[in-house]
mmCIF file of N, CA and C in Angstrom:
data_model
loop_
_atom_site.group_PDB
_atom_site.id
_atom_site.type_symbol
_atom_site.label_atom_id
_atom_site.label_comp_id
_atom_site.label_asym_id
_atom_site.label_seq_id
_atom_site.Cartn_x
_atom_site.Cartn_y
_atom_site.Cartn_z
ATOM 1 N N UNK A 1 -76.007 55.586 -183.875
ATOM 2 C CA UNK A 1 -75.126 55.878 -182.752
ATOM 3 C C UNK A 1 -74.508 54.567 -182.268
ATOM 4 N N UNK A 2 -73.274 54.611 -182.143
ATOM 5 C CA UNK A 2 -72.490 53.517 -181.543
ATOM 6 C C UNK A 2 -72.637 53.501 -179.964
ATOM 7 N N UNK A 3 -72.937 52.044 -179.666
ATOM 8 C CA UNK A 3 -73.062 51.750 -177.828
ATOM 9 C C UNK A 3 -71.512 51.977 -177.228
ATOM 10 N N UNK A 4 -71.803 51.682 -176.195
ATOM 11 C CA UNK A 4 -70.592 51.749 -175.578
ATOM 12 C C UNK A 4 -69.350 50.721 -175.374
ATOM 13 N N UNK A 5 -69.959 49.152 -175.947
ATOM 14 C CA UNK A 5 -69.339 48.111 -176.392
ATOM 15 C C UNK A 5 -68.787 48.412 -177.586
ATOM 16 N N UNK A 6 -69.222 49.251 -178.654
ATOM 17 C CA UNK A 6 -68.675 49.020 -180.119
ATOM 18 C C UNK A 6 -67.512 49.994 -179.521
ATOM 19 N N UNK A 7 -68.003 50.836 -179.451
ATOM 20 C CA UNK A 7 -66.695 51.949 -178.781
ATOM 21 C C UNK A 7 -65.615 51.177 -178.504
ATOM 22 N N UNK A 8 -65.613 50.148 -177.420
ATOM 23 C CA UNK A 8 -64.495 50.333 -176.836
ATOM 24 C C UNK A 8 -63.866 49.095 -177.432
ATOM 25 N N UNK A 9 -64.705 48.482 -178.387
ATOM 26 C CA UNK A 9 -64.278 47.611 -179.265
ATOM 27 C C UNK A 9 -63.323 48.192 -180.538
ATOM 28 N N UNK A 10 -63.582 49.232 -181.195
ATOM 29 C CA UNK A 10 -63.057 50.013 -181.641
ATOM 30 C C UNK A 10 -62.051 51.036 -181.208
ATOM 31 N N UNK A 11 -61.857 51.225 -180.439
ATOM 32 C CA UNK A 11 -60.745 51.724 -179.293
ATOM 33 C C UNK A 11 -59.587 50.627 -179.265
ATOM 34 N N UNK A 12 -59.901 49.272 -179.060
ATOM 35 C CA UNK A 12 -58.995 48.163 -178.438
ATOM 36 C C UNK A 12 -58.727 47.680 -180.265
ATOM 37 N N UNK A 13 -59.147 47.870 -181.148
ATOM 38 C CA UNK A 13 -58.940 47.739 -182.582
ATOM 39 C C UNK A 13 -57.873 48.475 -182.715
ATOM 40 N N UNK A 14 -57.761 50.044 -182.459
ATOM 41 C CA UNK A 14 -57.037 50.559 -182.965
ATOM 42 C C UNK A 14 -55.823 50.874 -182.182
ATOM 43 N N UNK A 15 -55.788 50.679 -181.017
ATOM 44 C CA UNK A 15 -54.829 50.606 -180.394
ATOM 45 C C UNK A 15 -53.848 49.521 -180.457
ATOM 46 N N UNK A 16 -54.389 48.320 -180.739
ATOM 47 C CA UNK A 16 -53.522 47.147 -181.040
ATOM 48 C C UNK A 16 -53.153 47.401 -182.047
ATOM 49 N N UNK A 17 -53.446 48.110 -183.050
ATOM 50 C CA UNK A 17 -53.415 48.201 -184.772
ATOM 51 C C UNK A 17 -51.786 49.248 -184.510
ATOM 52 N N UNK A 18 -51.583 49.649 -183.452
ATOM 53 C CA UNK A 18 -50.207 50.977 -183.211
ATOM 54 C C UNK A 18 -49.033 49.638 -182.779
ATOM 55 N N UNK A 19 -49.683 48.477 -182.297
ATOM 56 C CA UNK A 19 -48.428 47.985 -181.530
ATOM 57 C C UNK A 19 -47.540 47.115 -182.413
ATOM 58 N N UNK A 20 -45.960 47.291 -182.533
ATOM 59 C CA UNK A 20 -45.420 46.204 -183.185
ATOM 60 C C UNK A 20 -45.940 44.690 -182.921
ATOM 61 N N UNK A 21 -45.483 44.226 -184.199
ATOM 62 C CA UNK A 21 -45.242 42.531 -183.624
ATOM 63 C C UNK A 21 -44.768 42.004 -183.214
ATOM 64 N N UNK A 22 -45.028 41.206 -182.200
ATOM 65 C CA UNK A 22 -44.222 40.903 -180.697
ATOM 66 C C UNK A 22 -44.713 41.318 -179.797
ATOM 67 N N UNK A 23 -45.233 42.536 -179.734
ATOM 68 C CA UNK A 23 -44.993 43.071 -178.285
ATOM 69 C C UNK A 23 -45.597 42.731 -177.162
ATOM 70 N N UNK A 24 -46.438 41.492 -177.194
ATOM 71 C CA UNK A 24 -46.522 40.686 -175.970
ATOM 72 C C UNK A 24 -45.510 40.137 -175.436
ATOM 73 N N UNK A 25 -44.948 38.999 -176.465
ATOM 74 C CA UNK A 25 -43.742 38.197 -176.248
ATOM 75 C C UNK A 25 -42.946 39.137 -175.521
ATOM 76 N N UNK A 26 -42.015 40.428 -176.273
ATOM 77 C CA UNK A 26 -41.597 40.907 -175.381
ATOM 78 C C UNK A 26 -41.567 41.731 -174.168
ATOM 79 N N UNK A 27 -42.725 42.017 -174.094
ATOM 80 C CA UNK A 27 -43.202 42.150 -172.511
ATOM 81 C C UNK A 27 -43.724 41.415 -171.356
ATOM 82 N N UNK A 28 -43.838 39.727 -171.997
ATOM 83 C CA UNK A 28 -44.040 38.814 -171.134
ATOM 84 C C UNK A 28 -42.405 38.443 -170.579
ATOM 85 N N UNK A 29 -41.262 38.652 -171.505
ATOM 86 C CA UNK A 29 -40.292 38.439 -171.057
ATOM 87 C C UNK A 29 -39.449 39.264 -170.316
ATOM 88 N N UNK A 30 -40.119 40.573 -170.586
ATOM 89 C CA UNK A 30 -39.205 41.368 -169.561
ATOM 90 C C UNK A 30 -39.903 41.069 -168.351
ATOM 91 N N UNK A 31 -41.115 41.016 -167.944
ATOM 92 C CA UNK A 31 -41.828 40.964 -167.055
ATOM 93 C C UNK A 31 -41.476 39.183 -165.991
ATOM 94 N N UNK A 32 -40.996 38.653 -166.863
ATOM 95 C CA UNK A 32 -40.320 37.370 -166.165
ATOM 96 C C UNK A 32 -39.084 37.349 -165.830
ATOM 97 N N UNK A 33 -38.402 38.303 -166.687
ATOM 98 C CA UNK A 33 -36.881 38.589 -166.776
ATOM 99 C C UNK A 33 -35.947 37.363 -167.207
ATOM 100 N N UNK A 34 -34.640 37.250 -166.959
ATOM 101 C CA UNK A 34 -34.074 36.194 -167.740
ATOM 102 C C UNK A 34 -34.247 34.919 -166.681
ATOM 103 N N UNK A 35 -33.713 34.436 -168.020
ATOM 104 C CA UNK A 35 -34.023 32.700 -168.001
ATOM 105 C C UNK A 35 -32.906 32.484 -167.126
ATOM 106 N N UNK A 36 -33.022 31.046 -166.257
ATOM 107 C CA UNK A 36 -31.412 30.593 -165.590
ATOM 108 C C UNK A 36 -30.173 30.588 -166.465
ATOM 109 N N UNK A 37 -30.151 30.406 -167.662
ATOM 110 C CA UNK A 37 -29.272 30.001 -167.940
ATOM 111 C C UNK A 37 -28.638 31.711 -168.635
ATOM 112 N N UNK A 38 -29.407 32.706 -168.860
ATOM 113 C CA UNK A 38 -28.355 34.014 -168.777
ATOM 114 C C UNK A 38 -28.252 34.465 -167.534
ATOM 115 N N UNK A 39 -28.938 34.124 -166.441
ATOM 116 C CA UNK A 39 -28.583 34.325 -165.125
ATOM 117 C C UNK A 39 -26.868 33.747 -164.812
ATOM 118 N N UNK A 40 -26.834 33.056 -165.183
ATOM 119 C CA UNK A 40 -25.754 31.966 -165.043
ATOM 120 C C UNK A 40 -24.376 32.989 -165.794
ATOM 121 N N UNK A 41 -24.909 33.009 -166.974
ATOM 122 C CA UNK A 41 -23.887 33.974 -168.011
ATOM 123 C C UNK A 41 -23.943 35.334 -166.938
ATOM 124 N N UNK A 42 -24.270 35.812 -166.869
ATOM 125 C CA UNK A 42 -24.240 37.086 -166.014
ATOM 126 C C UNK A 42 -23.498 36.669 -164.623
ATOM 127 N N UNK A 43 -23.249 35.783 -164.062
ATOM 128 C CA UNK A 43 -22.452 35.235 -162.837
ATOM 129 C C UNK A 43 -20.902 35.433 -163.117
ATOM 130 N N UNK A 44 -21.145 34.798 -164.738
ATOM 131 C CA UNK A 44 -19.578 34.063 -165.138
ATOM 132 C C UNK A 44 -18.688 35.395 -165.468
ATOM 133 N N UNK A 45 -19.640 36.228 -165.968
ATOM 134 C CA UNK A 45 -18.860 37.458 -166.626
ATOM 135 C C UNK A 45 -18.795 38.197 -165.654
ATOM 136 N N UNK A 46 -19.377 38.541 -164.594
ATOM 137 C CA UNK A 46 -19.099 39.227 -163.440
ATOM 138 C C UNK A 46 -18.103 38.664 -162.518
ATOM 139 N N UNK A 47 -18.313 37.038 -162.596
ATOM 140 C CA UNK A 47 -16.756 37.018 -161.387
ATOM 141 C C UNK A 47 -15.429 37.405 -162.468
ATOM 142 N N UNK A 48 -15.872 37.063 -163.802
ATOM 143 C CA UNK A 48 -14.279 37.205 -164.146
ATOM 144 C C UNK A 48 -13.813 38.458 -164.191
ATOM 145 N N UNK A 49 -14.593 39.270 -163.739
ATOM 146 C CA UNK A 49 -13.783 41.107 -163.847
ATOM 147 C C UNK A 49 -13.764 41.337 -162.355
ATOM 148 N N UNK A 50 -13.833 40.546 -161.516
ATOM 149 C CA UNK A 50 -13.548 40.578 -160.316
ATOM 150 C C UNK A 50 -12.236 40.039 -159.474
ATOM 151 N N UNK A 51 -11.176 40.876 -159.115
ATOM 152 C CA UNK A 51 -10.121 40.595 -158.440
ATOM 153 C C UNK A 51 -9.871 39.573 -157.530
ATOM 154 N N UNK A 52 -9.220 38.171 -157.415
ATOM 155 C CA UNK A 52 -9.435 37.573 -156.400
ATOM 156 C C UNK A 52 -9.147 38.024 -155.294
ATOM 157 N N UNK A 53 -9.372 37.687 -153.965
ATOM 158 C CA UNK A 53 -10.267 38.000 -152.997
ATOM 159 C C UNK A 53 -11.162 39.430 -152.470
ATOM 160 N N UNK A 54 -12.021 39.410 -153.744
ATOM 161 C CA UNK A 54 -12.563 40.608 -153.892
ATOM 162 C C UNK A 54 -13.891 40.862 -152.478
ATOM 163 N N UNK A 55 -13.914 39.609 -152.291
ATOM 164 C CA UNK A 55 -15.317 39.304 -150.961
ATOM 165 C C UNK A 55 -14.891 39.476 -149.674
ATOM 166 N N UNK A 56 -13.310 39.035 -149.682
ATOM 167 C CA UNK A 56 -12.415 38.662 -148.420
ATOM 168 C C UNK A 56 -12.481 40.422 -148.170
ATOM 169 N N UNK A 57 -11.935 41.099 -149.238
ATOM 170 C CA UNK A 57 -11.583 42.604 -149.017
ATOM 171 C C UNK A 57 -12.768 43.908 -148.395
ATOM 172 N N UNK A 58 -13.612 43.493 -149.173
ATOM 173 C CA UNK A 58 -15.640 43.826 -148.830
ATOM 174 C C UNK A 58 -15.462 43.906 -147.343
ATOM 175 N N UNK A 59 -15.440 42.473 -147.181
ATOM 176 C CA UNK A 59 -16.082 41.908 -145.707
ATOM 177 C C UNK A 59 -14.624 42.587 -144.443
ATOM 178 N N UNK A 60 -13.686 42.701 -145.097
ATOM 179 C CA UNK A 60 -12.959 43.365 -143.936
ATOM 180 C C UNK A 60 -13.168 44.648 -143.819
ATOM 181 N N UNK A 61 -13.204 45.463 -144.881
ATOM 182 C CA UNK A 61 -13.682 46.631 -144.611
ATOM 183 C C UNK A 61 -15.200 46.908 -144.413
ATOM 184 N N UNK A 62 -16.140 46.264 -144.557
ATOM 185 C CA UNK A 62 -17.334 46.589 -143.799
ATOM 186 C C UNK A 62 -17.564 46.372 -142.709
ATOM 187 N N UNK A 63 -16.206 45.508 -142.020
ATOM 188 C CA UNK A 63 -16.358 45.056 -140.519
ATOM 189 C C UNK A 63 -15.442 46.023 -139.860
ATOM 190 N N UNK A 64 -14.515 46.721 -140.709
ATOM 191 C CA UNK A 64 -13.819 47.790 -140.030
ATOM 192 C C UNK A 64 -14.346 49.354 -139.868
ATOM 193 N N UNK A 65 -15.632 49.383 -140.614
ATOM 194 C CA UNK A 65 -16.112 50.549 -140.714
ATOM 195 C C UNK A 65 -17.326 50.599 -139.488
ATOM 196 N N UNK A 66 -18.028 49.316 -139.490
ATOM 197 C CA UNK A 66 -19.223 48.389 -138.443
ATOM 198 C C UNK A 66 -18.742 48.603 -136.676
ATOM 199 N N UNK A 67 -17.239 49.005 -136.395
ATOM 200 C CA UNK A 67 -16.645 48.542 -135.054
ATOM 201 C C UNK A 67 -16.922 50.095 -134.887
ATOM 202 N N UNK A 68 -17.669 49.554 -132.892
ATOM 203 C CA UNK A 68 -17.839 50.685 -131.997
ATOM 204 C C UNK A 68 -16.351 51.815 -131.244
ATOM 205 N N UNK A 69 -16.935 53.227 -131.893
ATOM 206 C CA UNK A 69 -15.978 54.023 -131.622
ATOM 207 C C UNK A 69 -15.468 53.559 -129.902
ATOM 208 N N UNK A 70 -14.108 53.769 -130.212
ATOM 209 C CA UNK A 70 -13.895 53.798 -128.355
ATOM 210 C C UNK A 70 -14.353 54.987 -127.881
ATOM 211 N N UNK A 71 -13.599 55.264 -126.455
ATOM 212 C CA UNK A 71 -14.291 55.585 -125.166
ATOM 213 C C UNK A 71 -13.710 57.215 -125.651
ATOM 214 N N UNK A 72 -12.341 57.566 -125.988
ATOM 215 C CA UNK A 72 -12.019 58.607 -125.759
ATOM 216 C C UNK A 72 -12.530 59.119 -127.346
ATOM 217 N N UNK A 73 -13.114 58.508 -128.486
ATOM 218 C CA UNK A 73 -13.306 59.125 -129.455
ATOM 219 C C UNK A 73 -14.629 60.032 -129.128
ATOM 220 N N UNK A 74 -15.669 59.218 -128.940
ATOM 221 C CA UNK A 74 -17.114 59.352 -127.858
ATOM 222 C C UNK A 74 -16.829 60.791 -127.273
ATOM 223 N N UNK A 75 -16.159 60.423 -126.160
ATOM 224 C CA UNK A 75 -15.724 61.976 -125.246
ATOM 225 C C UNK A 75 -15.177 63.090 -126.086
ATOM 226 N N UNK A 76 -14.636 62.844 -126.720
ATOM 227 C CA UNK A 76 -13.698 63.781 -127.925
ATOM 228 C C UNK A 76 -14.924 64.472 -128.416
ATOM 229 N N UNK A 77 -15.590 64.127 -129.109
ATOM 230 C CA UNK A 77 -17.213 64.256 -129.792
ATOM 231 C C UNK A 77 -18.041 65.140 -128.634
ATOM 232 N N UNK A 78 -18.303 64.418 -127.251
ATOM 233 C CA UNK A 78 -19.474 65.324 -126.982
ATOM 234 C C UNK A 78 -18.411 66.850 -126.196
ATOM 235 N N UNK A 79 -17.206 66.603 -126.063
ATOM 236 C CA UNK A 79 -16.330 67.783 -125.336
ATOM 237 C C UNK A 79 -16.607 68.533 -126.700
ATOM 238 N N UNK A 80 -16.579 68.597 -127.928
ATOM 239 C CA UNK A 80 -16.596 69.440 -128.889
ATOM 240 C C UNK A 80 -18.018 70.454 -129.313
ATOM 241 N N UNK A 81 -19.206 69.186 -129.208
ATOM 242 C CA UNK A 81 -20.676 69.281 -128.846
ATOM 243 C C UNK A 81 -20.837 70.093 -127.645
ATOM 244 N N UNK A 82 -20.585 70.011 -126.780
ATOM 245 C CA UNK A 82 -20.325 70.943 -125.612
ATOM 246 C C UNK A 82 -20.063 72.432 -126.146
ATOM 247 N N UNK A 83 -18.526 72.186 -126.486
ATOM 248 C CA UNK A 83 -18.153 73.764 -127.000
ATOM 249 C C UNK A 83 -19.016 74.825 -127.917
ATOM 250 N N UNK A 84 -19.256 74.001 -128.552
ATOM 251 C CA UNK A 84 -20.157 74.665 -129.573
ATOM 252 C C UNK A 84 -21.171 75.192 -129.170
ATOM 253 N N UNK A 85 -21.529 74.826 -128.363
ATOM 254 C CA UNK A 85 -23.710 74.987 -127.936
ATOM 255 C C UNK A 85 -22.898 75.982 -127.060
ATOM 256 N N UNK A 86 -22.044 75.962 -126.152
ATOM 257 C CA UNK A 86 -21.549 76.843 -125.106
ATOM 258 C C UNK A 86 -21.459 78.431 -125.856
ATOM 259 N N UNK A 87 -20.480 78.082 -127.179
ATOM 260 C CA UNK A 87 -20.447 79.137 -128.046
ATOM 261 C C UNK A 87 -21.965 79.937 -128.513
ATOM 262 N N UNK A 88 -22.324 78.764 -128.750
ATOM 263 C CA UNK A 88 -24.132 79.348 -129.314
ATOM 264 C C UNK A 88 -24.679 80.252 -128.619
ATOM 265 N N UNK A 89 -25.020 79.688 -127.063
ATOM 266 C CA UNK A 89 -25.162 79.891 -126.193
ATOM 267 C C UNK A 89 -24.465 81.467 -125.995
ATOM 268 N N UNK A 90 -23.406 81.545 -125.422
ATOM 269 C CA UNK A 90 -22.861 82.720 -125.231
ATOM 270 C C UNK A 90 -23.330 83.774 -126.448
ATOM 271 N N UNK A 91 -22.669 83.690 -127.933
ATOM 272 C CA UNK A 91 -23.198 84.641 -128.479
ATOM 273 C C UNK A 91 -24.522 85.156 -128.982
ATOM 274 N N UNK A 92 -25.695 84.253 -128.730
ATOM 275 C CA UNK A 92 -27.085 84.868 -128.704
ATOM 276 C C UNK A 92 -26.835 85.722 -127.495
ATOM 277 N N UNK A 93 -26.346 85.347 -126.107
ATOM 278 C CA UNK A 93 -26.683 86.350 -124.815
ATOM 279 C C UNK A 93 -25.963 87.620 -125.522
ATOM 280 N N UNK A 94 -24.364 87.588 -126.078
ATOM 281 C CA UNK A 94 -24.101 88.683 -126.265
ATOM 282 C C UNK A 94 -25.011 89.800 -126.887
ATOM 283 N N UNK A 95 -25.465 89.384 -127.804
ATOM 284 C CA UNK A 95 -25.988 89.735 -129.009
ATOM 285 C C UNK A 95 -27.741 90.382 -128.432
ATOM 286 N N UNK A 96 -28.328 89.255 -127.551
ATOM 287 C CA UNK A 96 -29.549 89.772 -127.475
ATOM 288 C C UNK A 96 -29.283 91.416 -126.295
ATOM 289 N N UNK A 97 -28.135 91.048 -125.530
ATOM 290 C CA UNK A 97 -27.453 92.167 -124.296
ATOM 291 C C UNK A 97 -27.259 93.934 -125.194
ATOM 292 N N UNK A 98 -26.432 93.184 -126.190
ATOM 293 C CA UNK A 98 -26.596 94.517 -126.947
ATOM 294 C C UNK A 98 -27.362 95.527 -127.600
ATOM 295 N N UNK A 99 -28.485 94.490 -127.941
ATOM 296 C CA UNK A 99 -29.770 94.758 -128.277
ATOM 297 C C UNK A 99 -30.459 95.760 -127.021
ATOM 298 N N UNK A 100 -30.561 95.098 -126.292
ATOM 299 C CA UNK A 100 -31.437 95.838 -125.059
ATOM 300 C C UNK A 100 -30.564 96.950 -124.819
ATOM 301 N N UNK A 101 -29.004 97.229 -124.831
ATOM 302 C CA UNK A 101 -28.430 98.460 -124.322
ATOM 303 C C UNK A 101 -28.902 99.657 -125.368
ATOM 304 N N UNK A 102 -28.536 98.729 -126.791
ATOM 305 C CA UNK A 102 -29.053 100.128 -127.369
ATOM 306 C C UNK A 102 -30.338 100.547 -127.797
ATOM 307 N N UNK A 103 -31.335 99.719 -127.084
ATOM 308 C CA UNK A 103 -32.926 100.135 -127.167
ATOM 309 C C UNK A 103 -32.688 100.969 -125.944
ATOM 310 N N UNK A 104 -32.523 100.553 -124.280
ATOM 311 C CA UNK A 104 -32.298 101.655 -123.540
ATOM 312 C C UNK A 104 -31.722 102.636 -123.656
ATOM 313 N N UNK A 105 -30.690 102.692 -124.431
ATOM 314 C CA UNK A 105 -29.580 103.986 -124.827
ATOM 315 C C UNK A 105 -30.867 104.893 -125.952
ATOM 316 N N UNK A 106 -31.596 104.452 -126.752
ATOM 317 C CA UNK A 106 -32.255 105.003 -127.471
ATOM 318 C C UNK A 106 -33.947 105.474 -126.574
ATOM 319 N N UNK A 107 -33.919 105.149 -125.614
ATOM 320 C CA UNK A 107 -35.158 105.533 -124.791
ATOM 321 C C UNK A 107 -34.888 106.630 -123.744
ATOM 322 N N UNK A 108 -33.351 106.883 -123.367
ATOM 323 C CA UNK A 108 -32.852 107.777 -122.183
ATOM 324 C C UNK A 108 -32.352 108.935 -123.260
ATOM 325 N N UNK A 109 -31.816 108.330 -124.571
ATOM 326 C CA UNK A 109 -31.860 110.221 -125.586
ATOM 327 C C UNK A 109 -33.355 110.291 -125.295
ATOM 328 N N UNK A 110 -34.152 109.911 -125.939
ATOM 329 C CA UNK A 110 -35.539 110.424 -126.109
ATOM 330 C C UNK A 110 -36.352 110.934 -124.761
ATOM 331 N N UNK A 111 -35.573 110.847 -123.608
ATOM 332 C CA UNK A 111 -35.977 111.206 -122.381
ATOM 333 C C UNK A 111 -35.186 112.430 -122.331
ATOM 334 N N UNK A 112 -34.387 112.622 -122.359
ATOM 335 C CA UNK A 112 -33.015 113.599 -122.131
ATOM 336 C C UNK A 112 -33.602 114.852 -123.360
ATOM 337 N N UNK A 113 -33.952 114.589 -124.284
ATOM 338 C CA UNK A 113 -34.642 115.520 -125.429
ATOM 339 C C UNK A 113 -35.856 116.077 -124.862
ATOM 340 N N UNK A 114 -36.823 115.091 -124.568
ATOM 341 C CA UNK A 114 -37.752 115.490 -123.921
ATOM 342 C C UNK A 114 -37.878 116.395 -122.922
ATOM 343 N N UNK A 115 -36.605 116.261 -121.650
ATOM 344 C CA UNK A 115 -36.865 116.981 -120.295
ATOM 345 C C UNK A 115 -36.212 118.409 -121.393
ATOM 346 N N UNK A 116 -35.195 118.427 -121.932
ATOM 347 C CA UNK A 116 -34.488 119.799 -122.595
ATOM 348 C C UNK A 116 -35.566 120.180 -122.894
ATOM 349 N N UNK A 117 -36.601 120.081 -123.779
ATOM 350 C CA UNK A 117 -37.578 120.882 -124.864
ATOM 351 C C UNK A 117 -38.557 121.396 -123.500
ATOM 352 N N UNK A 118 -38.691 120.599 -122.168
ATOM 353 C CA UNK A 118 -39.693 121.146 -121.170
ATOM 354 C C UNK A 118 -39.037 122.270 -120.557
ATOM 355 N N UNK A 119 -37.580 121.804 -120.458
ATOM 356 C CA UNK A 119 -36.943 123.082 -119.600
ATOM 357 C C UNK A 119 -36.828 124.668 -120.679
ATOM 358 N N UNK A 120 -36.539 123.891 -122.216
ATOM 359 C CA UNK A 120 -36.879 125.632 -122.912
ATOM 360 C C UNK A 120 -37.845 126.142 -123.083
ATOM 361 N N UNK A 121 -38.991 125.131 -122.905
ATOM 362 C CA UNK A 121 -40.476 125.815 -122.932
ATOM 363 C C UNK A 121 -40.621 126.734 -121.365
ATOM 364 N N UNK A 122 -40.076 126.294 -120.368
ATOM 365 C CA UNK A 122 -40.313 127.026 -118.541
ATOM 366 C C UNK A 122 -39.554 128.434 -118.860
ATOM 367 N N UNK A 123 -38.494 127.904 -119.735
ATOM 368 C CA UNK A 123 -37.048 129.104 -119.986
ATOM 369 C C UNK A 123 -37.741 130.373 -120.797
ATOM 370 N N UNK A 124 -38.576 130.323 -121.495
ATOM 371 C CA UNK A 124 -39.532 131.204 -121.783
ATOM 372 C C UNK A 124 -40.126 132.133 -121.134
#
């Protein structure tokens, strides 16, 4: 019977025995990622597909998107917020109002049936 050292000695045998050659190297290098000097290459080729004043253009429009709404946009917003909930508001009341008429409307037939069937039973 094999211990539990040969095992896993034999385990780590055959698992390395699956891996190409290299495949430290290249997983020590992805794991470091690139060197300065394709860092550098990756700078050069990215500004050159970049429009001049491509930073100037960025930075104005993230500062034009960044600026606090004025006063009447604000008001514009909650007068609309208003309306709406007002709307909400109103048509649940409608809605729950109608509800209750025609549960009462359906409790005064069933009363109105009721007193008839007592008065043809007396009518007897």
């Amino acid at each position: 019977m094999k211990t539990e050292d040969q095992a896993w000695r034999d385990l780590q045998a055959h698992a390395s025995a699956q891996l190409r050659t290299g495949f430290a190297d290249r997983a020590l290098r992805a794991a470091r990622g690139p060197q300065d000097a394709t860092w550098l290459q990756f700078n050069t080729h990215a500004a050159r597909q970049l429009r001049p004043g491509f930073a100037e253009r960025v930075l104005r429009a993230a500062r034009a998107a960044a600026e606090v709404p004025s006063l009447t946009s604000q008001f514009t917003l909650s007068a609309v917020t208003a309306a709406v909930c007002l709307a909400a508001v109103v048509f649940v009341q409608d809605r729950r109002a109608q509800q209750a008429d025609e549960r009462n409307l359906a409790d005064w037939e069933r009363i109105v049936m009721s007193a008839q069937d007592d008065q043809d039973v007396d009518s007897i």
